[in-house]
């Protein structure tokens, strides 16, 4: 090896071990339109499952056929894993209408979670209920273990959020315009039918719980719109959600259990450039992050959205500080391993 080449290699090796000083640029995914972020941390990696707004399709409408995955270990460098699940993984949903050609707008906001070495992906197939897929790892391949909706099929059953409490009890909550939840059984693919209405608990839609809607809407008594996200911090349960009217803002409520009763907390993010928004909150390497979406990518609009992330901060009393979206995104939380492919 020539002397200058050897020096360059040494310099690059040294640089690669230095802490990264650059920050990520929001949006997180810049090669396609993504929405409805669902982050989950496992074994030192943050996985980000999202909906996928197709570039072509019916104008002025959602066009969502599959779900895509990205991951990071430092909040700055992201790996795209591509499509991990799609509407075609739920053949029962297509049969209810006239076939696949009519089923091009169903892959709405998902969330996945790991339990006992298996991964469970909950997905709303808009209008047909909430399905569940199972895999051995977050990249799939996913299969449908029950071959039918886990949650009844109607247009209210969208935007599932899944959470496992410290005592091992798992919860699935969802809904627009109402908020419902079930206690999942340990198998994560069925639920306890002994409580609520055949297992389904309807959360009271009160202003005290979910905030006042301004201006009032006869159909909706509170600010709650959709996109619930369950999260726990210091023994306090949080319900983040997309709030109305449109354009949506993000709000939150707190409670003593993942089933509430909820007490409205305030606004987490004011309306952004898309008419929807969707919260995904996760702790990672000592910080808490709020994932959300807007229309920031070139060509973006309410049906071509982009997932972004910024740090979420709490006040000493547990209340949530309003997040100001940034272009820079969060600071790195780890250094790059020069021997690992990113
Ligand atoms: O992405 C389709 C729908 O838009 C989601 O299910 C809602 O949360 C809103 O983001």
Coordinates of C-alpha atoms and ligand atoms in Angstrom, one line a residue:
X1 CA 0.0 0.0 0.0
X2 CA 1.3 3.5 -0.9
X3 CA 2.1 5.9 2.0
X4 CA -0.7 8.4 1.0
X5 CA -3.3 5.7 0.6
X6 CA -2.3 4.2 4.0
X7 CA -2.7 7.7 5.6
X8 CA -6.1 8.2 4.0
X9 CA -7.3 4.8 5.4
X10 CA -6.0 5.7 8.9
X11 CA -7.7 9.1 8.7
X12 CA -11.0 7.5 7.6
X13 CA -10.8 4.9 10.4
X14 CA -10.2 7.7 13.0
X15 CA -13.1 9.8 11.6
X16 CA -15.4 6.8 11.7
X17 CA -14.8 6.3 15.4
X18 CA -15.5 10.0 16.3
X19 CA -19.0 10.9 17.6
X20 CA -21.2 12.0 14.8
X21 CA -21.8 15.7 14.8
X22 CA -24.4 16.0 12.1
X23 CA -28.1 15.7 12.7
X24 CA -30.7 13.9 10.7
X25 CA -32.9 15.8 8.3
X26 CA -36.6 15.5 8.7
X27 CA -38.5 13.8 7.1
X28 CA -37.1 10.5 8.3
X29 CA -37.9 8.7 5.0
X30 CA -37.1 10.7 1.9
X31 CA -37.4 8.2 -0.8
X32 CA -41.1 7.6 -0.6
X33 CA -44.2 9.1 1.0
X34 CA -44.9 7.6 4.5
X35 CA -47.5 8.3 7.2
X36 CA -48.9 7.0 10.5
X37 CA -45.6 6.3 12.3
X38 CA -45.4 3.3 14.7
X39 CA -42.0 3.1 16.4
X40 CA -40.9 0.2 18.5
X41 CA -37.6 -0.5 20.3
X42 CA -36.1 -4.0 20.4
X43 CA -32.5 -5.0 21.3
X44 CA -30.9 -1.6 20.8
X45 CA -32.7 -0.9 17.5
X46 CA -35.6 1.4 16.9
X47 CA -37.9 0.0 14.2
X48 CA -40.3 2.4 12.5
X49 CA -43.4 0.9 10.8
X50 CA -45.4 3.2 8.7
X51 CA -48.2 3.4 6.2
X52 CA -47.1 4.1 2.6
X53 CA -48.8 6.8 0.5
X54 CA -48.5 5.6 -3.1
X55 CA -47.3 8.3 -5.5
X56 CA -49.9 7.4 -8.1
X57 CA -53.6 6.6 -7.5
X58 CA -56.9 8.3 -7.3
X59 CA -56.3 12.1 -6.9
X60 CA -57.6 13.6 -3.7
X61 CA -57.9 10.3 -1.9
X62 CA -55.8 8.0 0.2
X63 CA -54.0 5.3 -1.8
X64 CA -52.5 2.9 0.7
X65 CA -51.7 -0.8 -0.2
X66 CA -48.8 -1.8 2.1
X67 CA -46.8 -1.1 5.2
X68 CA -43.0 -0.3 5.2
X69 CA -40.3 -0.6 7.8
X70 CA -37.2 1.5 8.6
X71 CA -34.7 1.2 11.4
X72 CA -32.0 3.1 13.2
X73 CA -29.6 2.6 16.1
X74 CA -28.6 6.3 16.4
X75 CA -31.6 8.4 15.3
X76 CA -29.6 9.8 12.4
X77 CA -28.7 6.9 10.1
X78 CA -31.7 5.0 8.9
X79 CA -32.0 1.7 7.0
X80 CA -34.9 1.1 4.7
X81 CA -36.3 -2.4 4.8
X82 CA -39.1 -1.8 2.3
X83 CA -42.5 -3.4 2.3
X84 CA -43.0 -5.9 5.2
X85 CA -46.7 -6.5 4.9
X86 CA -49.5 -5.6 2.5
X87 CA -53.3 -5.9 2.0
X88 CA -52.6 -9.2 0.2
X89 CA -51.6 -10.7 3.5
X90 CA -55.3 -10.4 4.4
X91 CA -57.2 -12.3 1.6
X92 CA -60.4 -12.4 3.7
X93 CA -60.7 -8.6 3.5
X94 CA -60.6 -8.5 -0.3
X95 CA -63.2 -11.2 -0.5
X96 CA -65.7 -9.0 1.2
X97 CA -65.7 -6.6 -1.8
X98 CA -65.3 -7.2 -5.5
X99 CA -61.6 -8.3 -5.5
X100 CA -58.1 -6.9 -5.3
X101 CA -58.7 -4.2 -8.0
X102 CA -61.2 -2.4 -5.8
X103 CA -59.1 -2.9 -2.7
X104 CA -56.5 -0.2 -3.1
X105 CA -57.1 2.1 -0.1
X106 CA -57.1 -0.1 2.9
X107 CA -53.6 -0.2 4.5
X108 CA -54.1 2.4 7.1
X109 CA -52.3 3.2 10.4
X110 CA -50.6 0.0 11.9
X111 CA -48.5 -0.8 15.0
X112 CA -46.4 -3.8 15.8
X113 CA -44.9 -5.3 19.0
X114 CA -42.7 -8.2 20.1
X115 CA -43.8 -10.8 22.7
X116 CA -41.9 -13.9 23.7
X117 CA -39.9 -13.9 20.5
X118 CA -42.8 -13.4 18.1
X119 CA -43.8 -10.2 16.4
X120 CA -47.4 -9.1 16.0
X121 CA -48.5 -6.5 13.5
X122 CA -52.0 -5.0 14.0
X123 CA -53.4 -3.3 10.9
X124 CA -56.7 -1.6 10.1
X125 CA -58.1 -2.6 6.7
X126 CA -60.2 0.4 6.3
X127 CA -63.9 -0.5 6.5
X128 CA -63.1 -4.2 7.1
X129 CA -61.9 -4.3 10.6
X130 CA -58.5 -4.7 12.3
X131 CA -56.4 -7.7 11.3
X132 CA -53.3 -9.2 13.0
X133 CA -50.2 -10.7 11.4
X134 CA -47.4 -12.7 13.0
X135 CA -43.7 -13.2 12.3
X136 CA -40.5 -14.4 13.8
X137 CA -38.8 -11.0 13.4
X138 CA -39.8 -7.5 12.6
X139 CA -38.8 -7.8 8.9
X140 CA -41.2 -10.6 8.4
X141 CA -42.3 -12.7 6.6
X142 CA -45.7 -12.1 8.3
X143 CA -48.6 -14.6 8.2
X144 CA -52.2 -14.1 9.2
X145 CA -52.7 -16.6 12.1
X146 CA -56.5 -16.2 12.4
X147 CA -57.6 -15.5 8.8
X148 CA -60.4 -13.2 9.9
X149 CA -60.7 -9.7 11.5
X150 CA -59.5 -9.6 15.1
X151 CA -61.7 -6.6 15.6
X152 CA -65.1 -6.3 13.9
X153 CA -65.3 -4.8 10.4
X154 CA -66.6 -1.3 10.2
X155 CA -65.3 2.1 9.4
X156 CA -64.9 3.0 13.1
X157 CA -62.3 0.2 13.5
X158 CA -59.1 2.0 12.4
X159 CA -55.7 3.0 13.9
X160 CA -54.9 0.2 16.4
X161 CA -52.4 0.9 19.1
X162 CA -50.9 -2.0 21.1
X163 CA -49.3 -1.9 24.5
X164 CA -48.0 -4.5 27.0
X165 CA -48.1 -3.3 30.7
X166 CA -45.4 -4.3 33.3
X167 CA -47.8 -7.0 34.6
X168 CA -47.9 -8.7 31.2
X169 CA -51.4 -7.6 30.3
X170 CA -51.6 -6.4 26.7
X171 CA -54.1 -3.9 25.4
X172 CA -55.3 -2.9 21.9
X173 CA -57.1 0.4 21.6
X174 CA -58.4 2.0 18.4
X175 CA -61.1 4.1 16.8
X176 CA -62.5 7.1 14.9
X177 CA -64.8 8.8 16.0
X178 CA -65.0 6.7 19.2
X179 CA -62.2 5.1 21.3
X180 CA -62.5 1.4 22.1
X181 CA -60.1 -1.1 23.6
X182 CA -59.7 -4.8 24.4
X183 CA -57.5 -6.8 26.8
X184 CA -55.5 -9.0 24.5
X185 CA -54.9 -12.6 25.7
X186 CA -51.3 -13.8 26.1
X187 CA -51.4 -15.3 22.5
X188 CA -51.8 -11.7 21.2
X189 CA -54.2 -12.9 18.5
X190 CA -57.4 -13.1 20.6
X191 CA -58.9 -11.0 23.5
X192 CA -60.7 -11.5 26.8
X193 CA -64.4 -11.5 26.0
X194 CA -65.5 -11.5 29.6
X195 CA -65.4 -7.7 30.0
X196 CA -67.1 -4.8 28.3
X197 CA -69.5 -5.6 25.4
X198 CA -68.2 -9.1 24.4
X199 CA -64.8 -7.9 25.4
X200 CA -64.9 -4.5 23.8
X201 CA -64.6 -1.5 26.2
X202 CA -66.1 1.8 25.0
X203 CA -64.2 4.7 26.5
X204 CA -66.4 7.6 27.6
X205 CA -66.1 10.6 25.2
X206 CA -66.2 13.4 27.7
X207 CA -64.5 16.8 27.5
X208 CA -62.7 16.1 30.8
X209 CA -61.2 13.0 29.3
X210 CA -60.4 14.1 25.7
X211 CA -60.6 17.8 25.5
X212 CA -63.0 20.4 24.2
X213 CA -63.6 20.5 20.4
X214 CA -63.4 24.0 19.1
X215 CA -65.6 24.8 17.3
X216 CA -68.1 22.2 18.6
X217 CA -69.1 19.4 16.3
X218 CA -72.5 17.7 16.7
X219 CA -71.0 14.3 15.6
X220 CA -68.0 14.5 18.0
X221 CA -68.3 15.7 21.6
X222 CA -64.5 16.1 22.2
X223 CA -61.3 16.9 20.5
X224 CA -60.5 13.2 20.0
X225 CA -60.4 12.3 16.3
X226 CA -58.3 9.1 15.7
X227 CA -54.8 7.7 15.9
X228 CA -54.6 6.7 19.6
X229 CA -51.2 5.8 21.0
X230 CA -50.7 4.2 24.4
X231 CA -47.5 4.9 26.3
X232 CA -46.3 4.7 29.9
X233 CA -43.9 6.9 31.8
X234 CA -43.2 6.8 35.6
X235 CA -46.4 4.8 36.4
X236 CA -48.6 7.3 34.5
X237 CA -50.4 6.0 31.4
X238 CA -50.6 8.3 28.4
X239 CA -53.0 8.4 25.5
X240 CA -51.7 10.5 22.6
X241 CA -54.1 11.0 19.7
X242 CA -54.9 13.0 16.6
X243 CA -57.4 15.7 17.5
X244 CA -59.8 17.8 15.5
X245 CA -61.1 19.7 13.8
X246 CA -59.2 19.2 10.5
X247 CA -56.4 20.1 10.0
X248 CA -55.6 17.8 12.9
X249 CA -53.4 18.7 15.8
X250 CA -52.0 16.2 18.4
X251 CA -53.3 16.0 21.9
X252 CA -52.9 13.8 24.9
X253 CA -54.6 12.6 28.1
X254 CA -53.3 10.7 31.1
X255 CA -54.7 8.1 33.4
X256 CA -54.0 5.5 36.1
X257 CA -54.3 2.5 33.7
X258 CA -54.0 1.9 29.9
X259 CA -57.8 1.8 30.0
X260 CA -58.1 5.2 31.6
X261 CA -60.1 6.9 33.0
X262 CA -58.5 9.6 31.0
X263 CA -57.9 13.2 31.9
X264 CA -57.2 15.6 29.0
X265 CA -53.7 17.1 29.2
X266 CA -53.4 19.5 26.3
X267 CA -51.9 20.1 22.8
X268 CA -48.7 18.2 21.9
X269 CA -48.4 19.6 18.3
X270 CA -50.3 22.3 16.5
X271 CA -51.7 21.6 13.0
X272 CA -49.0 21.0 10.4
X273 CA -49.0 20.9 6.6
X274 CA -51.1 17.7 6.1
X275 CA -54.8 17.7 7.1
X276 CA -54.1 14.5 9.2
X277 CA -51.4 13.9 11.8
X278 CA -50.6 10.7 13.8
X279 CA -48.5 10.3 17.0
X280 CA -46.0 7.5 17.7
X281 CA -44.2 7.9 21.0
X282 CA -41.2 5.8 22.1
X283 CA -38.3 5.8 24.6
X284 CA -34.9 5.1 23.0
X285 CA -31.4 5.4 24.5
X286 CA -32.4 7.8 27.3
X287 CA -34.6 10.1 25.3
X288 CA -38.3 10.1 24.4
X289 CA -39.3 10.8 20.8
X290 CA -42.5 11.9 19.1
X291 CA -42.9 10.6 15.5
X292 CA -45.6 12.4 13.5
X293 CA -46.3 13.2 9.8
X294 CA -46.7 16.2 7.6
X295 CA -46.5 17.0 3.9
X296 CA -42.9 18.2 3.9
X297 CA -41.4 16.2 1.0
X298 CA -41.5 17.8 -2.5
X299 CA -44.8 17.0 -4.1
X300 CA -46.3 16.3 -0.7
X301 CA -49.9 17.0 0.3
X302 CA -52.5 15.5 2.6
X303 CA -52.4 12.2 0.7
X304 CA -48.6 12.2 0.1
X305 CA -47.3 12.5 3.6
X306 CA -43.9 12.2 5.3
X307 CA -43.0 10.8 8.7
X308 CA -40.8 13.1 10.9
X309 CA -39.4 12.8 14.4
X310 CA -38.4 15.2 17.2
X311 CA -37.7 14.9 20.8
X312 CA -40.6 14.9 23.3
X313 CA -40.1 16.5 26.7
X314 CA -42.0 16.3 29.9
X315 CA -42.4 18.7 32.7
X316 CA -41.6 17.5 36.3
X317 CA -45.4 17.0 36.9
X318 CA -45.6 14.6 34.0
X319 CA -47.4 17.1 31.7
X320 CA -46.1 17.1 28.0
X321 CA -44.4 20.0 26.4
X322 CA -45.6 21.2 23.0
X323 CA -43.3 20.0 20.3
X324 CA -42.0 22.5 17.7
X325 CA -41.3 20.5 14.5
X326 CA -37.7 20.9 13.2
X327 CA -36.0 20.3 9.9
X328 CA -32.9 19.0 11.7
X329 CA -34.6 16.3 13.7
X330 CA -33.0 14.9 16.8
X331 CA -29.3 14.8 17.7
X332 CA -27.5 11.4 17.3
X333 CA -27.7 9.1 20.3
X334 CA -24.9 6.7 19.3
X335 CA -21.8 6.6 17.1
X336 CA -21.6 4.8 13.8
X337 CA -19.8 1.4 13.8
X338 CA -17.4 1.7 10.8
X339 CA -17.5 -2.1 10.3
X340 CA -21.4 -2.3 10.1
X341 CA -23.2 -1.8 6.9
X342 CA -25.9 1.0 7.2
Ligands
LIG1 O1 -53.4 7.0 6.7 C1 -54.8 6.9 6.7 C2 -55.4 7.5 7.9 O2 -55.0 8.9 8.0 C3 -54.9 7.0 9.2 O3 -55.5 5.8 9.6 C4 -55.3 8.1 10.1 O4 -54.7 8.0 11.4 C5 -54.8 9.3 9.3 O5 -53.5 9.5 9.5

